[in-house]
Coordinates of C-alpha atoms in Angstrom, one line a residue:
Chain A
M20 CA -57.8 30.7 -67.2
S21 CA -57.7 27.1 -68.1
N22 CA -54.7 25.4 -69.6
S23 CA -56.3 25.0 -73.0
R24 CA -56.7 28.8 -73.1
Y25 CA -53.1 29.3 -72.1
K26 CA -52.2 27.0 -75.0
I27 CA -54.3 29.0 -77.4
V28 CA -52.8 32.3 -76.2
F29 CA -49.3 30.9 -76.3
Y30 CA -49.6 29.5 -79.8
A31 CA -51.2 32.8 -81.0
L32 CA -48.4 34.8 -79.4
S33 CA -45.8 32.5 -80.9
L34 CA -47.3 32.9 -84.3
V35 CA -47.5 36.7 -84.0
T36 CA -43.9 36.7 -82.7
A37 CA -42.8 34.5 -85.6
F38 CA -44.6 36.6 -88.2
I39 CA -43.1 39.8 -86.8
L40 CA -39.7 38.7 -85.7
F41 CA -38.6 36.5 -88.5
P42 CA -39.0 38.9 -91.4
A43 CA -38.0 41.9 -89.4
S44 CA -34.9 40.2 -88.0
S45 CA -34.0 38.8 -91.4
Y46 CA -34.3 42.2 -92.9
A47 CA -32.2 43.7 -90.1
A48 CA -29.7 40.9 -90.3
D49 CA -29.2 41.6 -94.0
K50 CA -28.8 45.3 -93.3
S51 CA -26.5 45.2 -90.3
N52 CA -24.7 41.8 -90.6
K53 CA -21.2 43.0 -90.3
A54 CA -17.9 41.4 -89.6
G55 CA -16.7 41.7 -86.0
D56 CA -15.0 44.9 -85.0
V57 CA -12.2 44.9 -82.5
S58 CA -13.0 48.4 -81.1
R59 CA -16.7 47.8 -80.7
G60 CA -15.9 44.4 -79.4
S61 CA -13.8 45.7 -76.5
R62 CA -16.7 48.0 -75.5
E63 CA -19.3 45.2 -75.7
W64 CA -17.0 42.8 -73.8
A65 CA -16.5 45.3 -71.0
N66 CA -20.2 46.2 -70.9
N67 CA -21.7 42.7 -71.1
C68 CA -19.4 40.0 -69.7
N69 CA -19.3 41.5 -66.2
R70 CA -23.1 41.5 -66.0
C71 CA -22.7 38.0 -64.6
H72 CA -19.0 37.2 -63.9
N73 CA -15.5 38.7 -63.6
L74 CA -13.9 39.6 -66.9
R75 CA -11.8 36.7 -68.2
D76 CA -8.3 37.3 -69.7
P77 CA -8.5 37.1 -73.6
K78 CA -5.2 35.1 -73.5
E79 CA -6.9 32.3 -71.6
F80 CA -8.1 30.7 -74.8
R81 CA -7.0 30.1 -78.4
D82 CA -8.9 31.7 -81.3
D83 CA -10.9 28.6 -82.1
M84 CA -11.7 27.9 -78.5
W85 CA -13.2 31.4 -78.1
E86 CA -15.7 30.7 -80.9
P87 CA -18.0 28.1 -79.1
I88 CA -17.5 30.0 -75.8
V89 CA -18.7 33.3 -77.3
M90 CA -21.5 31.4 -79.0
H91 CA -22.6 29.9 -75.6
M92 CA -22.4 33.4 -74.0
R93 CA -24.4 34.9 -76.8
V94 CA -27.2 32.4 -76.1
T95 CA -26.9 32.7 -72.3
A96 CA -26.6 36.5 -72.1
G97 CA -29.1 37.3 -74.8
L98 CA -26.6 39.1 -77.0
T99 CA -27.3 40.0 -80.6
G100 CA -25.2 38.3 -83.3
Q101 CA -23.4 41.5 -84.0
Q102 CA -22.4 42.0 -80.4
A103 CA -21.2 38.4 -80.3
R104 CA -19.1 38.9 -83.5
D105 CA -17.6 42.1 -82.1
I106 CA -16.7 40.5 -78.8
L107 CA -15.2 37.5 -80.6
A108 CA -13.1 39.8 -82.8
F109 CA -11.8 41.6 -79.8
L110 CA -10.9 38.4 -77.9
Q111 CA -9.2 36.8 -80.9
A112 CA -7.2 40.0 -81.5
S113 CA -6.2 40.3 -77.9
N114 CA -4.8 36.8 -77.2
F115 CA -1.7 37.0 -79.4
T116 CA 1.8 37.6 -78.4
P117 CA 3.6 40.2 -80.5
V118 CA 6.6 38.7 -82.5
T119 CA 8.4 41.9 -83.1
T120 CA 9.8 44.1 -80.4
G121 CA 11.4 47.5 -80.3
T122 CA 9.8 50.8 -80.4
S123 CA 11.6 52.8 -83.1
R124 CA 9.6 54.9 -85.4
G125 CA 8.5 52.9 -88.4
A126 CA 5.8 52.7 -91.0
T127 CA 2.3 53.6 -90.0
L128 CA -1.2 52.7 -91.0
G129 CA -1.7 56.3 -92.0
L130 CA -3.8 57.0 -88.9
T131 CA -3.3 59.8 -86.5
G132 CA -2.7 59.1 -82.8
E133 CA -6.1 60.5 -82.1
Q134 CA -7.7 58.2 -84.6
I135 CA -6.0 55.2 -83.2
F136 CA -6.9 56.1 -79.6
K137 CA -10.6 56.5 -80.6
Q138 CA -10.6 53.2 -82.5
T139 CA -8.6 51.0 -80.2
C140 CA -8.0 52.5 -76.8
I141 CA -11.1 54.5 -75.9
A142 CA -13.3 51.4 -75.1
C143 CA -11.3 50.6 -72.0
H144 CA -9.5 53.9 -71.2
G145 CA -12.5 56.1 -71.8
A146 CA -12.6 59.4 -73.7
D147 CA -11.2 61.3 -70.7
G148 CA -8.4 58.7 -70.1
K149 CA -9.7 58.0 -66.6
G150 CA -10.8 54.5 -67.4
A151 CA -14.1 53.3 -68.8
I152 CA -14.0 50.0 -66.8
P153 CA -13.6 49.6 -63.1
G154 CA -9.9 49.0 -62.3
I155 CA -8.5 50.5 -65.5
P156 CA -5.9 53.1 -64.3
D157 CA -6.1 56.8 -65.0
L158 CA -3.7 57.6 -67.9
K159 CA -2.7 60.9 -66.3
E160 CA -1.4 59.1 -63.3
R161 CA 0.5 56.7 -65.5
L162 CA 2.0 59.4 -67.7
N163 CA 3.3 61.2 -64.6
S164 CA 4.8 58.1 -63.0
K165 CA 6.3 56.1 -65.9
S166 CA 8.9 56.9 -68.5
E167 CA 8.0 57.2 -72.2
G168 CA 10.0 54.0 -72.9
V169 CA 8.2 52.0 -70.2
L170 CA 4.8 53.2 -71.5
L171 CA 5.7 52.4 -75.1
G172 CA 6.7 48.9 -73.9
H173 CA 3.4 48.5 -72.1
I174 CA 1.5 49.5 -75.2
E175 CA 3.5 47.2 -77.5
N176 CA 3.6 44.1 -75.3
G177 CA 0.5 44.5 -73.1
F178 CA 0.5 45.0 -69.4
Q179 CA -1.3 43.8 -66.3
S180 CA -2.0 46.7 -64.0
P181 CA -2.2 45.6 -60.3
G182 CA -5.8 45.0 -59.4
S183 CA -7.2 45.5 -62.9
P184 CA -9.8 42.9 -63.9
M185 CA -7.9 42.2 -67.1
A186 CA -4.5 42.7 -68.7
M187 CA -4.2 45.2 -71.4
P188 CA -3.7 43.2 -74.6
P189 CA -0.6 43.9 -76.8
K190 CA -1.1 46.9 -79.0
G191 CA -4.4 47.4 -77.4
G192 CA -5.7 44.3 -79.1
N193 CA -5.0 45.5 -82.6
P194 CA -2.1 43.5 -84.1
N195 CA -2.0 45.6 -87.2
L196 CA -0.6 48.6 -85.5
T197 CA 3.0 49.3 -86.3
S198 CA 5.7 50.7 -84.0
G199 CA 5.1 54.1 -85.7
D200 CA 1.4 53.9 -84.9
L201 CA 2.2 53.1 -81.3
R202 CA 4.5 56.1 -81.0
N203 CA 1.8 58.3 -82.6
V204 CA -0.8 57.2 -80.1
L205 CA 1.5 57.7 -77.2
E206 CA 2.3 61.2 -78.4
Y207 CA -1.5 61.9 -78.6
I208 CA -2.1 60.5 -75.1
E209 CA 0.8 62.6 -73.7
E210 CA -0.6 65.8 -75.4
E211 CA -4.2 65.0 -74.3
F212 CA -4.0 63.7 -70.8
K213 CA -0.7 64.7 -69.2
Chain B
M6 CA 98.3 50.5 -146.7
N7 CA 96.3 53.1 -148.5
S8 CA 92.6 53.5 -148.5
S9 CA 92.2 52.0 -151.9
L10 CA 93.4 48.7 -150.5
F11 CA 91.0 48.9 -147.5
R12 CA 87.9 49.5 -149.5
P13 CA 87.9 46.2 -151.5
L14 CA 88.8 44.4 -148.3
V15 CA 85.9 45.9 -146.3
G16 CA 83.6 45.3 -149.2
S17 CA 84.6 41.7 -149.4
L18 CA 84.3 41.2 -145.7
C19 CA 80.8 42.7 -145.8
V20 CA 79.8 40.4 -148.6
L21 CA 81.2 37.4 -146.7
A22 CA 79.4 38.6 -143.5
V23 CA 76.1 38.8 -145.4
I24 CA 76.6 35.5 -147.0
F25 CA 77.4 33.8 -143.6
L26 CA 75.0 35.7 -141.4
F27 CA 71.8 35.6 -143.4
P28 CA 71.3 31.8 -143.2
V29 CA 72.2 31.8 -139.5
Q30 CA 69.7 34.4 -138.9
N31 CA 67.0 32.5 -140.8
L32 CA 67.8 29.4 -138.9
A33 CA 67.3 31.3 -135.5
A34 CA 64.0 32.8 -136.7
A35 CA 62.7 29.4 -137.8
E36 CA 63.5 28.0 -134.3
D37 CA 61.6 30.9 -132.7
T38 CA 58.6 30.4 -134.9
A39 CA 58.4 26.8 -134.1
A40 CA 58.6 27.5 -130.4
L41 CA 56.0 30.1 -130.7
K42 CA 53.7 27.9 -132.7
A43 CA 54.2 25.2 -130.0
R44 CA 53.4 27.7 -127.4
I45 CA 50.2 28.9 -129.2
E46 CA 49.2 25.3 -129.7
A47 CA 49.6 24.7 -126.0
L48 CA 47.6 27.8 -125.2
E49 CA 44.9 26.8 -127.6
R50 CA 44.7 23.4 -125.8
E51 CA 44.6 25.1 -122.5
L52 CA 41.9 27.5 -123.8
D53 CA 39.9 24.5 -125.1
E54 CA 40.3 22.8 -121.7
I55 CA 39.2 26.0 -119.9
K56 CA 36.3 26.3 -122.3
A57 CA 35.4 22.7 -121.7
I58 CA 35.6 23.3 -117.9
M59 CA 33.6 26.5 -118.2
K60 CA 31.0 24.8 -120.3
E61 CA 30.8 21.9 -117.8
Q62 CA 30.6 24.4 -114.9
T63 CA 27.9 26.4 -116.7
Q64 CA 26.0 23.2 -117.2
Q65 CA 26.5 22.2 -113.6
S66 CA 25.5 25.6 -112.5
A67 CA 22.4 25.4 -114.5
I68 CA 21.6 22.1 -113.0
K69 CA 22.3 23.5 -109.5
E70 CA 20.0 26.4 -110.2
E71 CA 17.3 24.0 -111.2
E72 CA 17.9 21.9 -108.1
V73 CA 17.9 25.0 -105.9
E74 CA 14.7 26.2 -107.6
E75 CA 13.1 22.8 -107.1
K76 CA 14.2 22.8 -103.5
I77 CA 12.8 26.2 -102.9
E78 CA 9.5 25.2 -104.5
A79 CA 9.6 22.0 -102.3
V80 CA 10.2 24.2 -99.2
Q81 CA 7.4 26.6 -100.3
R82 CA 5.1 23.6 -100.7
D83 CA 6.1 22.4 -97.3
V84 CA 5.5 25.8 -95.8
E85 CA 2.1 26.1 -97.4
A86 CA 1.2 22.6 -96.3
T87 CA 2.3 23.3 -92.7
K88 CA 0.5 26.7 -92.7
S89 CA -2.6 25.0 -94.0
A90 CA -2.4 22.3 -91.4
Q91 CA -1.7 24.9 -88.7
D92 CA -4.7 26.9 -89.8
E93 CA -7.0 24.0 -89.9
W94 CA -8.0 24.7 -86.3
K95 CA -9.0 28.2 -87.3
T96 CA -11.2 27.2 -90.2
Y97 CA -12.9 23.9 -89.4
A98 CA -16.7 24.0 -89.0
S99 CA -17.3 21.8 -86.0
K100 CA -15.7 22.9 -82.8
V101 CA -15.6 21.2 -79.4
H102 CA -14.8 23.0 -76.2
L103 CA -14.9 21.8 -72.6
A104 CA -15.7 24.4 -70.0
G105 CA -17.1 24.2 -66.5
Y106 CA -16.3 24.8 -62.9
G107 CA -15.4 23.0 -59.7
A108 CA -15.6 23.9 -56.0
V109 CA -14.4 22.5 -52.7
G110 CA -15.6 23.9 -49.4
Y111 CA -15.3 23.9 -45.7
T112 CA -18.2 24.6 -43.3
N113 CA -18.5 25.3 -39.6
D114 CA -22.1 25.3 -38.3
D115 CA -23.3 26.7 -35.1
P116 CA -23.8 24.4 -33.0
K117 CA -20.3 23.4 -33.9
N118 CA -19.8 20.9 -36.7
D119 CA -16.6 21.4 -38.7
R120 CA -16.2 19.6 -41.9
F121 CA -14.9 19.7 -45.4
S122 CA -18.3 19.9 -46.8
Q123 CA -18.2 20.3 -50.6
V124 CA -16.6 18.6 -53.5
A125 CA -18.4 19.4 -56.7
F126 CA -17.4 19.2 -60.4
N127 CA -19.5 20.6 -63.2
P128 CA -18.1 20.0 -66.7
I129 CA -19.8 21.9 -69.5
F130 CA -19.6 20.6 -73.1
H131 CA -19.9 22.9 -76.1
Y132 CA -20.2 21.5 -79.6
S133 CA -20.8 24.0 -82.3
F134 CA -21.2 23.9 -86.1
N135 CA -20.1 27.3 -87.5
D136 CA -22.3 29.9 -85.9
V137 CA -25.5 28.1 -86.6
I138 CA -25.8 25.1 -84.2
L139 CA -24.6 24.8 -80.6
L140 CA -25.1 21.8 -78.3
E141 CA -24.4 22.7 -74.7
S142 CA -24.6 20.5 -71.7
E143 CA -23.6 20.7 -68.1
L144 CA -23.2 17.7 -65.8
E145 CA -23.1 18.0 -62.1
L146 CA -21.0 15.5 -60.0
E147 CA -21.1 16.0 -56.3
I148 CA -20.2 13.9 -53.3
E149 CA -23.1 13.4 -51.0
D150 CA -23.1 13.2 -47.2
D151 CA -23.0 9.4 -47.4
G152 CA -20.0 9.4 -49.7
E153 CA -22.0 8.4 -52.8
T154 CA -21.4 10.5 -55.9
E155 CA -24.5 12.1 -57.4
L156 CA -24.5 12.6 -61.1
A157 CA -27.1 15.0 -62.7
L158 CA -27.7 16.5 -66.1
E159 CA -28.0 20.1 -65.2
Y160 CA -29.0 21.1 -68.7
M161 CA -28.7 19.8 -72.3
T162 CA -30.0 21.9 -75.1
I163 CA -29.5 22.0 -78.9
D164 CA -29.6 25.6 -80.0
W165 CA -30.3 26.8 -83.5
L166 CA -29.1 30.4 -84.0
V167 CA -31.6 31.4 -86.6
N168 CA -30.3 34.9 -87.2
D169 CA -28.7 37.8 -85.2
Y170 CA -31.7 38.2 -83.0
I171 CA -33.4 34.8 -82.6
T172 CA -32.2 31.5 -81.1
I173 CA -34.5 28.5 -80.8
L174 CA -33.4 25.9 -78.3
A175 CA -34.9 22.7 -77.2
G176 CA -34.0 20.2 -74.4
K177 CA -33.5 20.6 -70.7
F178 CA -32.7 24.2 -69.8
L179 CA -32.1 26.2 -66.7
S180 CA -35.3 28.0 -65.8
P181 CA -35.4 31.4 -67.6
L182 CA -37.5 32.8 -64.7
G183 CA -35.3 35.2 -62.8
N184 CA -31.6 35.5 -63.1
F185 CA -29.9 33.7 -60.3
R186 CA -30.7 30.1 -61.3
A187 CA -30.1 30.8 -65.0
N188 CA -26.8 32.7 -64.8
L189 CA -25.4 33.3 -61.4
H190 CA -25.4 29.9 -59.5
P191 CA -22.0 28.6 -60.8
A192 CA -19.5 28.6 -58.0
W193 CA -17.0 30.8 -59.7
V194 CA -19.8 33.3 -60.7
N195 CA -21.7 33.4 -57.4
K196 CA -19.9 35.9 -55.1
L197 CA -20.9 34.0 -52.0
P198 CA -20.4 30.2 -51.3
S199 CA -24.1 29.6 -51.0
A200 CA -27.3 30.5 -52.8
P201 CA -29.5 33.1 -51.4
S202 CA -32.3 31.9 -49.1
G203 CA -35.2 30.6 -51.3
F204 CA -33.0 30.2 -54.4
G205 CA -31.9 26.7 -53.8
H206 CA -33.3 23.5 -55.2
D207 CA -37.1 23.0 -54.6
Q208 CA -37.5 26.4 -53.0
A209 CA -39.1 29.6 -54.4
A210 CA -37.1 29.9 -57.6
P211 CA -37.7 27.3 -60.4
V212 CA -34.5 25.5 -61.3
A213 CA -34.9 23.8 -64.6
D214 CA -37.4 22.6 -67.1
V215 CA -37.8 20.5 -70.3
G216 CA -39.3 22.1 -73.4
L217 CA -38.8 24.6 -76.2
Q218 CA -37.5 28.1 -75.9
L219 CA -37.2 31.1 -78.1
R220 CA -34.6 33.7 -77.0
G221 CA -32.2 36.3 -78.1
G222 CA -31.2 40.0 -78.0
V223 CA -32.4 43.0 -79.9
P224 CA -31.2 46.6 -80.0
I225 CA -33.7 49.1 -78.7
P226 CA -34.2 51.8 -81.4
M227 CA -34.0 54.8 -79.1
R228 CA -31.8 57.9 -79.3
L229 CA -29.9 57.6 -76.1
R230 CA -26.4 58.4 -75.1
Y231 CA -25.5 54.7 -75.1
P232 CA -27.0 52.0 -77.3
A233 CA -29.8 50.3 -75.4
Y234 CA -30.6 46.6 -75.7
A235 CA -33.2 44.1 -74.7
N236 CA -33.0 40.4 -74.2
Y237 CA -35.9 38.0 -74.2
K238 CA -36.8 34.4 -73.4
V239 CA -40.1 32.8 -74.2
F240 CA -40.7 29.1 -73.4
V241 CA -43.2 26.3 -73.3
S242 CA -42.3 23.3 -71.1
N243 CA -43.5 20.2 -69.3
G244 CA -43.6 22.3 -66.1
P245 CA -42.9 21.3 -62.6
E246 CA -44.5 18.6 -60.5
L247 CA -46.3 18.9 -57.1
E248 CA -44.8 17.1 -54.2
L249 CA -46.9 16.1 -51.2
N250 CA -45.7 16.1 -47.6
E251 CA -45.3 12.9 -45.7
A252 CA -48.9 12.9 -44.4
G253 CA -50.1 13.4 -47.9
D254 CA -52.5 16.3 -47.0
E255 CA -50.4 19.3 -48.1
I256 CA -48.4 20.3 -51.1
E257 CA -44.9 20.6 -49.7
A258 CA -42.9 21.8 -52.7
V259 CA -43.0 22.4 -56.4
E260 CA -40.3 20.2 -58.0
S261 CA -38.7 22.0 -60.9
A262 CA -35.8 19.7 -61.6
G263 CA -36.8 19.3 -65.3
V264 CA -38.6 16.1 -66.2
V265 CA -39.4 14.4 -69.5
S266 CA -42.8 13.3 -68.3
N267 CA -46.0 15.3 -68.3
E268 CA -48.4 13.2 -66.4
D269 CA -51.0 16.0 -65.9
D270 CA -50.9 16.8 -69.6
N271 CA -50.4 20.5 -68.9
F272 CA -47.7 22.7 -70.3
L273 CA -46.1 25.7 -68.6
F274 CA -45.8 29.0 -70.6
G275 CA -43.6 31.8 -69.6
G276 CA -40.6 34.0 -70.2
R277 CA -38.4 36.8 -69.2
L278 CA -37.7 40.2 -70.6
G279 CA -34.5 42.1 -69.7
L280 CA -33.9 45.8 -70.5
L281 CA -30.5 47.5 -70.6
P282 CA -31.3 51.2 -71.0
I283 CA -27.6 51.9 -70.2
P284 CA -24.8 49.3 -70.4
S285 CA -24.3 49.3 -66.6
L286 CA -28.0 48.7 -65.7
E287 CA -30.2 45.7 -66.4
I288 CA -33.8 45.4 -65.3
G289 CA -35.7 42.1 -65.9
G290 CA -39.2 40.8 -65.4
S291 CA -40.3 37.2 -65.5
A292 CA -43.6 35.4 -65.5
A293 CA -45.0 31.9 -66.1
Y294 CA -48.5 30.5 -66.1
G295 CA -49.8 27.0 -66.3
D296 CA -51.9 24.3 -64.6
L297 CA -50.6 21.6 -62.4
A298 CA -52.4 18.5 -61.0
L299 CA -51.8 15.8 -58.5
E300 CA -52.4 12.3 -59.8
D301 CA -56.1 11.6 -60.7
E302 CA -57.1 15.1 -59.6
E303 CA -58.3 18.2 -61.4
D304 CA -56.0 21.0 -62.6
R305 CA -55.1 23.9 -60.4
N306 CA -53.5 27.2 -61.5
Y307 CA -49.8 27.6 -61.1
T308 CA -48.2 31.0 -61.5
V309 CA -44.6 32.4 -61.2
W310 CA -43.6 36.0 -61.4
G311 CA -40.6 37.9 -60.5
F312 CA -38.2 40.7 -61.3
D313 CA -34.5 41.3 -61.1
G314 CA -32.0 44.1 -61.4
H315 CA -28.3 44.6 -61.7
W316 CA -26.3 47.8 -61.6
I317 CA -22.5 48.4 -61.8
W318 CA -21.0 51.7 -60.7
K319 CA -17.2 51.8 -60.8
N320 CA -16.0 49.0 -58.4
L321 CA -19.5 48.5 -56.9
D322 CA -21.7 45.7 -58.2
V323 CA -25.3 45.7 -56.9
R324 CA -28.0 43.2 -57.8
G325 CA -31.3 41.9 -56.4
E326 CA -34.1 39.6 -57.4
Y327 CA -37.6 38.7 -56.3
I328 CA -39.4 35.5 -57.2
K329 CA -42.8 34.0 -56.2
Q330 CA -44.5 30.8 -57.0
D331 CA -48.2 30.2 -56.3
V332 CA -50.3 27.1 -56.5
D333 CA -54.0 27.7 -56.2
S334 CA -56.3 26.0 -53.8
L335 CA -58.5 23.1 -54.9
P336 CA -61.2 22.1 -52.4
S337 CA -61.7 18.6 -54.0
S338 CA -58.0 17.8 -53.6
V339 CA -56.3 15.6 -50.9
A340 CA -54.1 18.8 -50.4
P341 CA -56.7 21.5 -50.8
D342 CA -54.8 24.5 -49.5
E343 CA -53.2 27.2 -51.6
Q344 CA -49.4 27.3 -51.3
K345 CA -46.9 30.1 -51.8
W346 CA -43.2 30.3 -52.0
E347 CA -41.6 33.7 -52.1
A348 CA -38.0 34.8 -51.9
W349 CA -35.9 37.8 -52.6
Y350 CA -32.3 39.0 -52.1
A351 CA -30.2 42.1 -52.4
Q352 CA -26.5 41.9 -52.8
A353 CA -23.6 44.4 -53.0
A354 CA -20.0 43.6 -53.9
Y355 CA -17.1 45.9 -53.9
K356 CA -13.7 45.2 -55.4
L357 CA -10.6 46.8 -54.0
F358 CA -8.7 47.2 -57.2
S359 CA -5.4 48.0 -55.7
T360 CA -5.6 44.6 -54.1
K361 CA -7.3 41.3 -55.1
F362 CA -9.9 41.5 -52.4
E363 CA -13.6 41.8 -52.8
F364 CA -16.2 42.5 -50.1
V365 CA -19.7 41.1 -50.4
T366 CA -22.8 41.4 -48.4
R367 CA -26.2 39.9 -49.1
Y368 CA -29.6 39.9 -47.4
S369 CA -32.1 37.3 -48.4
D370 CA -35.5 36.3 -47.2
Y371 CA -37.5 33.2 -48.0
N372 CA -41.2 32.9 -47.1
S373 CA -43.4 30.0 -47.6
S374 CA -46.7 28.6 -46.5
H375 CA -44.5 26.1 -44.6
A376 CA -43.0 27.9 -41.7
D377 CA -40.3 25.2 -41.1
V378 CA -38.5 26.1 -44.3
E379 CA -38.6 29.9 -44.0
Q380 CA -35.4 31.7 -43.5
E381 CA -34.0 35.2 -43.1
Q382 CA -30.3 35.5 -43.8
W383 CA -27.5 38.1 -43.7
A384 CA -24.3 37.0 -45.3
L385 CA -21.0 38.7 -45.2
G386 CA -18.1 37.7 -47.4
L387 CA -14.5 38.4 -48.3
N388 CA -13.2 37.0 -51.5
Y389 CA -9.6 36.7 -52.6
L390 CA -9.4 36.7 -56.4
I391 CA -6.4 34.6 -57.4
L392 CA -7.6 35.0 -61.0
P393 CA -10.8 36.5 -62.3
N394 CA -12.1 32.9 -62.5
A395 CA -10.4 31.4 -59.4
M396 CA -11.1 32.6 -56.0
V397 CA -11.1 31.8 -52.3
K398 CA -14.3 32.9 -50.6
F399 CA -14.7 33.4 -46.9
A400 CA -18.3 34.0 -45.7
Y401 CA -20.4 34.0 -42.6
E402 CA -24.1 33.6 -42.6
F403 CA -26.4 34.9 -39.9
N404 CA -29.5 32.7 -40.2
N405 CA -32.8 33.2 -38.7
G406 CA -35.1 30.2 -39.4
F407 CA -37.5 27.8 -37.7
E408 CA -36.3 26.9 -34.3
N409 CA -34.3 23.7 -34.0
E410 CA -34.1 23.5 -37.9
P411 CA -30.8 23.7 -39.7
T412 CA -32.1 26.8 -41.4
N413 CA -31.7 28.6 -38.0
D414 CA -28.0 27.8 -37.7
D415 CA -25.3 30.4 -38.4
R416 CA -22.6 29.1 -40.7
L417 CA -19.0 29.8 -41.6
F418 CA -18.0 28.9 -45.2
I419 CA -14.7 28.7 -46.9
Q420 CA -14.9 27.8 -50.5
F421 CA -12.3 27.5 -53.3
A422 CA -13.9 27.8 -56.7
Y423 CA -12.5 27.7 -60.2
G424 CA -14.2 28.2 -63.5
F425 CA -12.4 26.9 -66.6

């Protein structure tokens, strides 16, 4: 096929693509353009970033620095805008250092431990608690080897498991969780996985 | 004396007593009243003074309250201003970020030639405006064998993120054909210190090009256990250039460094489609078609096609890729023969998560119409991950190439790579 034919085919395909993709994607964007979600973001981050490289620690960069980085990764890895927003939300929620300490029972967000686990923890720890990402430790093993106070401290302040590709972010990456919520989720984990 | 005498006497004495005592009493009462009055007057003065003091204090207190309120408001304004200033970095539209990577290395060839062989620095600049425009550019600075520093623009594109699924980018981009050259070649990403055979510069895998590209990701609307995605890249570019051998009678290589000239007036059209049916598996296919021509000669067909795959299972990371370039024959040309460059590799890496070690092995094979560049290679590596983005890589390559060519030499590599 001569080059001029390639050109014609390419331009025709481009036009067809543009006609199909632009309206369809604009419609889809209107329907599904949501703010980033921390829980979805942790899953997308775990699923997509290690397609090319080791998982980087969310604490490596400030919130505003993550924005162009995630934008670059969206273009490079072929992520959708929603995937990129979710990953950004997760990274920005996971790079903070909690100001408050202490693990006494306090106010809660009104969520059960199970709800919190399924929203915040499940992406990395998995529904069975055995770890959804390589290197994430089995919760059963941790529950049997660490005291409740130690575990609560890890949940509150974050923790780097030896050999894990990433550190668990403080409060699982959800800064809105209260000390009461953390206790609730630990109670759920103990009931479910011990 | 009888009682009749006493009675007048007592009566008289009483009258006298009354007459004398009454004025005396009145005098004493008057003195008390005066003293009392004076006392009251003194108390009234004191009371007035106290009232005055209290009034003054009340006034002062009111003034102080106003001052305190003013000070609180001033502090609140300061806090708001400080908070606003502190939040500026969160809200401004244009953001600048410097990323990149660097690598230093040591090589021992067989026959023996020990040397510190690599000093490379690749800064990557990101300039973004909200989530709409991104300019990204990578420079490559590397010390050559003669000590000169080579500077190259690896890529520079301006990307317009049209919506959630489409990005249009223009400029010099890493070749979208295949996966290694586009995404895996950075030193901190590549799990071995070297590229697979055939995936280096001017070998089987195209490196870069200049043109226009449409790319993005879309969800696949299928009812699967996990959400499935696809990513795509479609491009039109100036395409590569043909390079003749020294004798000038054979096409030696296809140079795909990315040029801003298009002397044969032909464009290259191509793309890659990647499918992720499950999050841990990606399968990709690439193809490109176009015409190339030597100076003052007719066009000849040029095709590229390839496929790649990547799978993660627990600590195991497996990937592979195949790529082939083909330049058709042209009997009227000074270099009439058809030329092919073909390469593939398969790589497995296993992380020992209780430690920071990672084992890697890779087999790669590069075939060409030119036997002197062909190479078959086994590489074994052990990486120590100081950080996820900083590692020391030890690797040994068993190379089988053309006799007496460097491609036939086995090599030991030690590389320290850092991505930032």
